[in-house]
Coordinates of C-alpha atoms in Angstrom, one line a residue:
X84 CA -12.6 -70.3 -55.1
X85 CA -13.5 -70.7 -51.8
X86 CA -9.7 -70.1 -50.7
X87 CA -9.9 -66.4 -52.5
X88 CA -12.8 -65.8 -51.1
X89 CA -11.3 -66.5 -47.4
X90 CA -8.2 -64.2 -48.7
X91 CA -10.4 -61.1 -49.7
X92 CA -12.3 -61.6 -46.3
X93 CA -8.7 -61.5 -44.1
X94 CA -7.6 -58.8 -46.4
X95 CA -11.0 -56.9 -45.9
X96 CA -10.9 -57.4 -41.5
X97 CA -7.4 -56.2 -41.6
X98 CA -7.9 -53.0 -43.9
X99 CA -11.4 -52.3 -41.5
X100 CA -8.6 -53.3 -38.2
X101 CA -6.0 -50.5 -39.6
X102 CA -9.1 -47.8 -40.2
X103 CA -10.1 -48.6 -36.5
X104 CA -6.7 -47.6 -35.5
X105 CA -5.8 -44.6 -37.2
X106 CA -9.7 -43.6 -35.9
X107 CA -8.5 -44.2 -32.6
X108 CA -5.1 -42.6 -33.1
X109 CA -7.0 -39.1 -34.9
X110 CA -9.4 -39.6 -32.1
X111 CA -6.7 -39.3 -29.5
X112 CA -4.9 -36.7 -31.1
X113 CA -8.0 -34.5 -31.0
X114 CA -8.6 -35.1 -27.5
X115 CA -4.8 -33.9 -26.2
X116 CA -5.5 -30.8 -28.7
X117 CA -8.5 -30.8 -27.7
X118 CA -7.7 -30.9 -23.5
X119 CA -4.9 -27.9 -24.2
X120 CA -7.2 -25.9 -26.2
X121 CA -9.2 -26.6 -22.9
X122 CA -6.8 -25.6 -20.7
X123 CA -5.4 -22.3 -22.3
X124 CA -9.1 -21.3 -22.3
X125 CA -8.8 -21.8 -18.5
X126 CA -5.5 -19.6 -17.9
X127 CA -6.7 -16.6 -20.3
X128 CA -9.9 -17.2 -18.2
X129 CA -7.6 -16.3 -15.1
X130 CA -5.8 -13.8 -16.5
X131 CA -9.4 -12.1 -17.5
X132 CA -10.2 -12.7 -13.9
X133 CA -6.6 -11.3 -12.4
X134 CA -7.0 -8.0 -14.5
X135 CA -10.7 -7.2 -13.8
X136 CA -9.7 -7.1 -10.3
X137 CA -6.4 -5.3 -10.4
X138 CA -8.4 -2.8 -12.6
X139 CA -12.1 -2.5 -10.6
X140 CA -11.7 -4.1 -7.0
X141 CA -13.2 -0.9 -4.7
X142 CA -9.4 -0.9 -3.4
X143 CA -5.8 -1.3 -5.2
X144 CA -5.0 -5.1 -4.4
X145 CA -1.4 -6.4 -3.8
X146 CA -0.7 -8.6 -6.6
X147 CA 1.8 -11.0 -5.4
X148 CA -0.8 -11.8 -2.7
X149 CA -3.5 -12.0 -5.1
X150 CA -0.9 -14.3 -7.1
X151 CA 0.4 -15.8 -3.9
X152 CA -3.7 -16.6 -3.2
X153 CA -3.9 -18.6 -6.3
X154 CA -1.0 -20.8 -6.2
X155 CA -2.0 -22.0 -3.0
X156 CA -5.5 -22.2 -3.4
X157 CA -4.0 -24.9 -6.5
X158 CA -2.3 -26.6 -4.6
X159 CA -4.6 -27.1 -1.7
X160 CA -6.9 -28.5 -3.7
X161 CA -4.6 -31.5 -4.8
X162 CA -4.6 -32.7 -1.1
X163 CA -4.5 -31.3 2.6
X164 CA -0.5 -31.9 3.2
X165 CA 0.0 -30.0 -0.3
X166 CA 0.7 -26.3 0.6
X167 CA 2.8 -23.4 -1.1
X168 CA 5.2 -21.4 0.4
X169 CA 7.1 -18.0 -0.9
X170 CA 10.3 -17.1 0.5
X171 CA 9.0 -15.4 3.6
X172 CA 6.9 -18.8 4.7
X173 CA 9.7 -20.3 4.2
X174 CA 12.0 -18.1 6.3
X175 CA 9.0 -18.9 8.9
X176 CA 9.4 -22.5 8.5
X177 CA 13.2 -22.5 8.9
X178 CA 12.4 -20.3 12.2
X179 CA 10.1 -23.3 13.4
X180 CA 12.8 -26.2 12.4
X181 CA 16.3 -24.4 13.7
X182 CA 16.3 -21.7 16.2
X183 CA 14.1 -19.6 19.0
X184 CA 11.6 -16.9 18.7
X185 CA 9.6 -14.6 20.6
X186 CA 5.8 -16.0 20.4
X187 CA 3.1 -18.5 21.9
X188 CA 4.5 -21.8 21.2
X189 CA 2.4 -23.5 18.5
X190 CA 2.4 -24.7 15.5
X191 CA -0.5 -24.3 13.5
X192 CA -1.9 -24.2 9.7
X193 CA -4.7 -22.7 8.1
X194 CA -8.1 -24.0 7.4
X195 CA -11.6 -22.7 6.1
X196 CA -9.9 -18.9 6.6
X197 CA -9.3 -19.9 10.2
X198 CA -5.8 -20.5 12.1
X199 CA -5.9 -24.7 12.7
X200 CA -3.4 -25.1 15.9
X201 CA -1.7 -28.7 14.8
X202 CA -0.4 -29.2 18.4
X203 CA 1.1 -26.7 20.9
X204 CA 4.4 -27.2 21.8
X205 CA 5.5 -28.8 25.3
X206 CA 5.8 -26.5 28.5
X207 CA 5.2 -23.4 26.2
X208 CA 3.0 -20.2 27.4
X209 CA 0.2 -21.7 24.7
X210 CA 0.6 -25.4 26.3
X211 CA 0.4 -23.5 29.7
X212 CA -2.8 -21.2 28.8
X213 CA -5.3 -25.0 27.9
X214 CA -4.3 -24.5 23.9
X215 CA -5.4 -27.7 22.4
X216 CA -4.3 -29.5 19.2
X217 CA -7.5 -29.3 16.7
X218 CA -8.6 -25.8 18.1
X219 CA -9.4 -22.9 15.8
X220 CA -8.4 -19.6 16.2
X221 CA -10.9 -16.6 14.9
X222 CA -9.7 -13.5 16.6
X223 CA -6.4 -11.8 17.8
X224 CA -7.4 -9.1 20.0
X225 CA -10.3 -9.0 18.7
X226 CA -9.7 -8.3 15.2
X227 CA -11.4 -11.6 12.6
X228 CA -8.6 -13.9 10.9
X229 CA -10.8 -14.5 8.2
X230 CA -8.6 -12.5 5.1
X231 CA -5.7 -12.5 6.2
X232 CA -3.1 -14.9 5.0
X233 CA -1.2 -17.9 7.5
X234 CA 1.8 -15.6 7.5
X235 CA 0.1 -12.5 8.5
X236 CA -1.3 -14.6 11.4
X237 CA 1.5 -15.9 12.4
X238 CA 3.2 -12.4 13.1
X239 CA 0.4 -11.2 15.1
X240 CA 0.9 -13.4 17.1
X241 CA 4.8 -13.3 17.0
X242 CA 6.1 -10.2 19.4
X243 CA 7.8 -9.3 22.3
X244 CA 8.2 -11.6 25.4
X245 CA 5.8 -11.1 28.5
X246 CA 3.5 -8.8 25.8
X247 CA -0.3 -10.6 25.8
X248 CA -2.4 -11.2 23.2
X249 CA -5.8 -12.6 23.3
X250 CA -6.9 -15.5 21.2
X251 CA -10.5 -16.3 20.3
X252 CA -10.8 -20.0 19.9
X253 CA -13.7 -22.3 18.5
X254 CA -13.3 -25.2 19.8
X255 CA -15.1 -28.8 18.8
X256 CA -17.7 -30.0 21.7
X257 CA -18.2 -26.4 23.3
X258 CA -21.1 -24.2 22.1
X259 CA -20.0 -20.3 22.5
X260 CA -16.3 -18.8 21.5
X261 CA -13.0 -19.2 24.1
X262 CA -11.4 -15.9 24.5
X263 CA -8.0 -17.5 26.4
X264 CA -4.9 -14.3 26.6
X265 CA -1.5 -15.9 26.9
X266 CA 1.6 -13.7 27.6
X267 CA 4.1 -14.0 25.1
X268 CA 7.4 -15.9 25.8
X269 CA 10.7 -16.5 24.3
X270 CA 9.9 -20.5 22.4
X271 CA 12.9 -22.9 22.1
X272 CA 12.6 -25.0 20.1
X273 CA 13.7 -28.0 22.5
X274 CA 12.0 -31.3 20.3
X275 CA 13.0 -34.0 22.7
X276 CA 12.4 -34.3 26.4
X277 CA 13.2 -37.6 28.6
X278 CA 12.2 -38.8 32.2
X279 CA 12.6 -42.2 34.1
X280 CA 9.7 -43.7 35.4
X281 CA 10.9 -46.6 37.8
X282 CA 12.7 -48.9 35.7
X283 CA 11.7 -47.4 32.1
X284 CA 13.0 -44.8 30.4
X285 CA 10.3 -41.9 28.6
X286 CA 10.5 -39.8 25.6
X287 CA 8.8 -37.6 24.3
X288 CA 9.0 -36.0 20.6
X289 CA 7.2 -33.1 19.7
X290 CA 8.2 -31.9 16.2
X291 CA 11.3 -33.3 13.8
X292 CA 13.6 -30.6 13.8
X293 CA 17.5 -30.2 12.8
X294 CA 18.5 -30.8 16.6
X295 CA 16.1 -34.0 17.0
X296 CA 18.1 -36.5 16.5
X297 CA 21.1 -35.3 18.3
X298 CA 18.6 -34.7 21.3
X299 CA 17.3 -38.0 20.8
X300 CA 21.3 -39.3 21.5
X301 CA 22.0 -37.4 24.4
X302 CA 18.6 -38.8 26.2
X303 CA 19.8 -41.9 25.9
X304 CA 23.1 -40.6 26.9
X305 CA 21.3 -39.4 30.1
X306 CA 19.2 -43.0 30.9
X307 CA 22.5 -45.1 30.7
X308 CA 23.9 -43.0 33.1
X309 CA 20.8 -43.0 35.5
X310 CA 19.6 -46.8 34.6
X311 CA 22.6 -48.5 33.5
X312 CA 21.9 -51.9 32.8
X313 CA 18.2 -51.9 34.8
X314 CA 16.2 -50.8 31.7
X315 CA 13.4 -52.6 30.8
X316 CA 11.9 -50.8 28.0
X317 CA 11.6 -47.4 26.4
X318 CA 8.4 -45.3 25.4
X319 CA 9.0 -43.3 22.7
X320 CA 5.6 -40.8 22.7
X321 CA 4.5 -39.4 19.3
X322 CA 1.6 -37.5 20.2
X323 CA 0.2 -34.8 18.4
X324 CA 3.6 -34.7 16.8
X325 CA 2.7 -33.0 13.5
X326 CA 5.9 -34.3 11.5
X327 CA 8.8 -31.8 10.2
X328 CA 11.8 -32.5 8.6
X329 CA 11.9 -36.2 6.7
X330 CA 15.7 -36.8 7.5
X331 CA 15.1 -35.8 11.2
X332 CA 12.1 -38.5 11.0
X333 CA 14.4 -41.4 9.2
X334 CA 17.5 -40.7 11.4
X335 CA 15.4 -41.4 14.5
X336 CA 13.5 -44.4 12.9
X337 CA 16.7 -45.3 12.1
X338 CA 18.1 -45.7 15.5
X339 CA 15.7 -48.4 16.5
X340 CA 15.7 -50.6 14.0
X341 CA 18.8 -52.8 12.1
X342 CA 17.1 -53.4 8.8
X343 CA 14.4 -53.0 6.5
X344 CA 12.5 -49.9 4.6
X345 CA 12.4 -47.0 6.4
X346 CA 10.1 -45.0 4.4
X347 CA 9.7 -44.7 0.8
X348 CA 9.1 -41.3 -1.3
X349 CA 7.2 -42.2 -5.0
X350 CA 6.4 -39.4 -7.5
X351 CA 4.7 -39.3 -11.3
X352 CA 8.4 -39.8 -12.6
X353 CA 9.9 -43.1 -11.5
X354 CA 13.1 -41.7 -11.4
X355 CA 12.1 -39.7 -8.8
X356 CA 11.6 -42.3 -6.5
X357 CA 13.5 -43.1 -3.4
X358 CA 14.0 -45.9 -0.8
X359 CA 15.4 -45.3 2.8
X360 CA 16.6 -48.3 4.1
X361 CA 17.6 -48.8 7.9
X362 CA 21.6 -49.6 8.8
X363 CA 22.7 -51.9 11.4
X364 CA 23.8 -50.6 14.8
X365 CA 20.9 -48.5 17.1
X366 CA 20.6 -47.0 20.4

């Protein structure tokens, strides 16, 4: 008797266990319809949005910027080295990384509305004029910043060489507006420079660019032919360098060291991620 009863009990714990999870599995089912009923409720909710303003906005908007606007304003959001760019920031970006422009010799990014200068680039008309990694820029000639988009920005202040252009800049630790004009020059994008103090050889690298590596080589090309043997160290100086292209980045890592990780890139997927691992033989 008492054996049944311990049967029936079992039996009843693991009908009451199986109930519990189908609950659970219903339950969870519900929430993922649930979350997408959610989230198509959101995108018709911007679509509602993106036709009231095409249709009433006091003037006729450009749509791709408006839809341009709202992809990166989403991605943004996810983190601050997250950014989107079209083809034309693109086309700007492969300017910056390969070849030579007319302009002031920064780079920059934008932040709160405002042009963020990331670092100014070495023995440029900007670098020349006090331009300061950190500083904001408000006005171009006088006109605000605030609506327009980084690109638009960015060509203002591209032009002709030896044409000025005057750059309001807010600046942290100093109470009223800089107003600093800068005469525009032809930028190079030169990414590694090299001196000899005494008996130790200096470089500096600015940005990581298609041509850093291979300037990287030739400055050490340069210091075996003016130290020899008599080196006693190198500085390699990083400062304000805001990054650029990741196999520039490796390759130079890569040429001090003989082994270990490099750097590693992980996504959501683990299939997507990598390992970059250093080879023996460096400068």
């Amino acid at each position: 008797m008492s054996k049944n009863v311990v049967l029936v009990a079992l039996s009843a714990v693991m009908i009451s266990g199986l109930t519990f999870f189908g609950a659970l599995f219903l339950g969870s089912q519900y929430n993922a319809n649930a979350s997408n009923r959610d989230l198509y409720e959101q995108l018709n909710l911007f679509g509602d949005v993106f036709k009231r303003v095409r249709a009433e906005y006091v003037e006729k908007p450009n749509e791709q910027k408006l839809i341009d606007a709202a992809i990166s304003g989403m991605l943004t959001s996810l983190d601050p080295h997250s950014s989107y760019m079209n083809a034309e920031s693109f086309k700007e970006m492969q300017v910056q990384t390969q070849g030579e422009f007319g302009g002031l010799g920064i780079q920059v990014t934008m932040e709160k509305g405002l042009v963020k200068v990331i670092s100014p680039m070495d023995d440029t008309p900007a670098h020349k004029a006090g331009v300061l990694a950190g500083d904001l820029i408000s006005h171009l000639d006088g006109d605000p910043i605030l609506g327009l988009t980084l690109s638009d920005a960015v060509k203002k202040m591209r032009g002709k060489p030896n044409t000025p252009i005057t750059l309001t800049i807010l600046r942290e630790g100093k109470k009223k507006p800089l107003k600093i004009t800068i005469k525009r020059a032809i930028i190079v994008v030169k990414t590694v420079r090299q001196s000899v103090e005494k008996d130790v050889g200096y470089i500096r690298i600015s940005t990581f660019s298609q041509q850093t590596q291979a300037g990287l080589e030739k400055a050490f090309q340069k210091f075996k032919k003016d130290l020899g043997d008599k080196a006693k160290g190198y500085i390699i100086d990083l400062r304000n360098n805001p990054g650029g292209l990741l196999d520039q980045a490796i390759s130079v890592s890569d040429s001090f060291l003989d082994r270990g990780e490099i750097v590693s890139t992980r996504g959501r997927n683990p299939a997507e991620s990598k390992r970059y691992r250093a080879r023996k033989g460096d400068l």
